[in-house]
Amino acid sequence: MDDLKSKYLSQIADAADENALETIRVAAVGKKGEVALKMRELGKMTPEERQVAGPALNALKNEINSALAAKKAGLADAALDERLRTEWLDVTLPTRASRVGTLHPVSQAQEELTAIFAELGFSVAEGPRIDTDWYNFDALNIPSHHPARAEMDTFYMHRAEGDDRPPHVLRTHTSPVQIRSMEKMGAPLRIICPGGVYRADYDQTHTPMFHQVEGLALDTDISMANLKWTLEEFVKSFFEVDDVELRFRASHFPFTEPSAEVDIRCSWKDGTLKIGEGDDWMEILGSGMVHPKVIAAGGIDPDVYQGFAFGIGIDRLAMLKYGIPDLRAFFDSDLRWLRHYGFQCLDMPSLHGGLSR
Ligand code: 2NL
């Protein structure tokens, strides 16, 4: 019996894992194990022998069972220690960099120009993109026969069958916001109206939705000289140049009289645009003195107040400043290609770097 005991206790001590332990358990104290066989032999013994051997076998069985349980617990502890040693995380490691979104170049240009005009004393006015044909056309001295009002130029929101009221339009410029602002705030007035506008046009330089900022200054003593100074300050600030020459060319808009298109002096050298120097001129905006009929349409007396107004395409300004070749890129695709081609425009505007024509 001592042989059995030392045999199994040493096997248990050497067992490498729970499977080995189970094999030992079955062989030693299982139903058909060695201890069970010995117990079966008790019947052939004399009562005296049995009184000694019985308790001894029971004690052996208990001892083997406790050795099995202790070894099992030991193996489990060792397995846990091993996991603790191998399965660890360094929670101090830096996280994976997250992708950060950026402002769209058009939004960025809009924010920049809004800040510049704010410094010049202009506040921002906003209004609906769907408006009546009164605010979009009639109030701006654009008569019903004007080509801008034709369906091929303007998106109309047609009324239901039998509804004879004039249709709404998707605003073709932000001027209707200026008319609404005149009605609401009266004069004197200095505002800019930035925002999306709509025209039925689509090619390399036109998209059906684009962005415009219009400016309006009304007071009792406003002249073209104020317009010229304001635009010079704006252009210098926006394109980050110390000086720039503006050229006013006589033009025509229904809502201004006189009207002028404004060019800025620039040069294209080796595919790089430089603003403020050179022998080229680039048109950047339309402007003029507000037509008296338009001032009256805004509910203001044109005999007391006069003013200047201008309209600039924000998308084109952004393209010029950030070197974007095709207007459609703003609307057709995401803007990762800008980075791909090395444009830093989304983080860091740089005008005189590499604009290619
Ligand atoms: C252009 C021309 C212009 C205006 C817009 C305006 C607005 C009111 C009254 C008078 Cl309420 N004028 N806006 C004036 C002149 C030109 O835009 O070619 N823009 C890109």
mmCIF file of N, CA and C and ligand atoms in Angstrom, residues 140 175 178-179 182 212 214-216 253 255-256 285-288 290-291 294 309-313, ligand 1:
data_model
loop_
_atom_site.group_PDB
_atom_site.id
_atom_site.type_symbol
_atom_site.label_atom_id
_atom_site.label_comp_id
_atom_site.label_asym_id
_atom_site.label_seq_id
_atom_site.Cartn_x
_atom_site.Cartn_y
_atom_site.Cartn_z
ATOM 1 N N LEU A 140 -34.811 94.322 -58.006
ATOM 2 C CA LEU A 140 -33.459 94.637 -58.469
ATOM 3 C C LEU A 140 -33.463 95.234 -59.874
ATOM 4 N N SER A 175 -28.488 89.234 -53.799
ATOM 5 C CA SER A 175 -29.133 90.559 -53.717
ATOM 6 C C SER A 175 -30.483 90.554 -53.002
ATOM 7 N N GLN A 178 -30.157 91.507 -49.635
ATOM 8 C CA GLN A 178 -29.865 92.923 -49.409
ATOM 9 C C GLN A 178 -31.144 93.753 -49.432
ATOM 10 N N ILE A 179 -32.068 93.410 -50.346
ATOM 11 C CA ILE A 179 -33.364 94.114 -50.364
ATOM 12 C C ILE A 179 -34.081 93.894 -49.027
ATOM 13 N N MET A 182 -32.496 95.964 -46.338
ATOM 14 C CA MET A 182 -32.876 97.381 -46.417
ATOM 15 C C MET A 182 -34.232 97.578 -45.772
ATOM 16 N N GLN A 212 -21.603 83.324 -53.554
ATOM 17 C CA GLN A 212 -21.402 84.711 -53.884
ATOM 18 C C GLN A 212 -21.352 85.506 -52.596
ATOM 19 N N GLU A 214 -22.172 89.494 -51.769
ATOM 20 C CA GLU A 214 -22.485 90.828 -52.252
ATOM 21 C C GLU A 214 -22.318 91.791 -51.094
ATOM 22 N N GLY A 215 -21.894 93.000 -51.418
ATOM 23 C CA GLY A 215 -21.729 94.025 -50.389
ATOM 24 C C GLY A 215 -22.591 95.216 -50.724
ATOM 25 N N LEU A 216 -23.021 95.932 -49.700
ATOM 26 C CA LEU A 216 -23.878 97.095 -49.892
ATOM 27 C C LEU A 216 -23.552 98.118 -48.810
ATOM 28 N N PHE A 253 -25.085 96.571 -65.185
ATOM 29 C CA PHE A 253 -25.955 95.683 -64.403
ATOM 30 C C PHE A 253 -27.267 96.429 -64.235
ATOM 31 N N PHE A 255 -29.066 96.664 -61.695
ATOM 32 C CA PHE A 255 -29.262 97.167 -60.329
ATOM 33 C C PHE A 255 -28.264 98.241 -59.923
ATOM 34 N N THR A 256 -27.315 98.593 -60.814
ATOM 35 C CA THR A 256 -26.369 99.672 -60.493
ATOM 36 C C THR A 256 -26.274 100.660 -61.657
ATOM 37 N N LEU A 285 -14.582 91.023 -59.982
ATOM 38 C CA LEU A 285 -15.911 91.308 -59.424
ATOM 39 C C LEU A 285 -16.663 92.339 -60.259
ATOM 40 N N GLY A 286 -17.953 92.490 -59.952
ATOM 41 C CA GLY A 286 -18.791 93.514 -60.564
ATOM 42 C C GLY A 286 -19.286 94.448 -59.473
ATOM 43 N N SER A 287 -19.509 95.713 -59.845
ATOM 44 C CA SER A 287 -19.871 96.685 -58.807
ATOM 45 C C SER A 287 -20.570 97.895 -59.421
ATOM 46 N N GLY A 288 -20.910 98.841 -58.603
ATOM 47 C CA GLY A 288 -21.503 100.080 -59.102
ATOM 48 C C GLY A 288 -22.200 100.845 -58.004
ATOM 49 N N VAL A 290 -25.651 101.928 -56.449
ATOM 50 C CA VAL A 290 -26.959 101.275 -56.429
ATOM 51 C C VAL A 290 -27.991 102.129 -57.189
ATOM 52 N N HIS A 291 -28.724 101.489 -58.081
ATOM 53 C CA HIS A 291 -29.752 102.179 -58.879
ATOM 54 C C HIS A 291 -30.820 102.746 -57.936
ATOM 55 N N VAL A 294 -33.678 100.603 -57.077
ATOM 56 C CA VAL A 294 -33.404 99.488 -56.163
ATOM 57 C C VAL A 294 -33.439 99.973 -54.711
ATOM 58 N N ALA A 309 -22.522 99.060 -54.337
ATOM 59 C CA ALA A 309 -22.757 97.630 -54.147
ATOM 60 C C ALA A 309 -21.758 96.875 -55.015
ATOM 61 N N PHE A 310 -21.491 95.658 -54.628
ATOM 62 C CA PHE A 310 -20.598 94.830 -55.443
ATOM 63 C C PHE A 310 -20.984 93.374 -55.262
ATOM 64 N N GLY A 311 -20.548 92.552 -56.233
ATOM 65 C CA GLY A 311 -20.810 91.115 -56.142
ATOM 66 C C GLY A 311 -19.554 90.355 -56.545
ATOM 67 N N ILE A 312 -19.165 89.375 -55.717
ATOM 68 C CA ILE A 312 -17.945 88.600 -55.979
ATOM 69 C C ILE A 312 -18.281 87.114 -55.896
ATOM 70 N N GLY A 313 -17.714 86.336 -56.800
ATOM 71 C CA GLY A 313 -17.871 84.874 -56.714
ATOM 72 C C GLY A 313 -16.867 84.299 -55.727
HETATM 73 C C1 2NL B 1 -21.092 90.235 -60.574
HETATM 74 C C2 2NL B 1 -21.991 91.374 -60.360
HETATM 75 C C3 2NL B 1 -22.942 92.675 -58.695
HETATM 76 C C4 2NL B 1 -24.360 93.879 -57.235
HETATM 77 C C5 2NL B 1 -23.835 92.710 -57.665
HETATM 78 C C6 2NL B 1 -26.224 94.761 -55.912
HETATM 79 C C7 2NL B 1 -27.122 94.460 -54.931
HETATM 80 C C8 2NL B 1 -28.083 95.400 -54.612
HETATM 81 C C9 2NL B 1 -28.134 96.576 -55.260
HETATM 82 C C10 2NL B 1 -27.212 96.815 -56.239
HETATM 83 CL CL1 2NL B 1 -29.228 95.053 -53.423
HETATM 84 N N1 2NL B 1 -26.282 95.918 -56.549
HETATM 85 N N2 2NL B 1 -25.269 93.839 -56.213
HETATM 86 C C11 2NL B 1 -23.989 95.057 -57.847
HETATM 87 C C12 2NL B 1 -23.094 95.028 -58.894
HETATM 88 C C13 2NL B 1 -22.571 93.830 -59.322
HETATM 89 O O1 2NL B 1 -22.454 91.473 -59.056
HETATM 90 O O2 2NL B 1 -20.596 90.065 -61.633
HETATM 91 N N3 2NL B 1 -20.859 89.453 -59.559
HETATM 92 C C14 2NL B 1 -19.993 88.307 -59.636
#
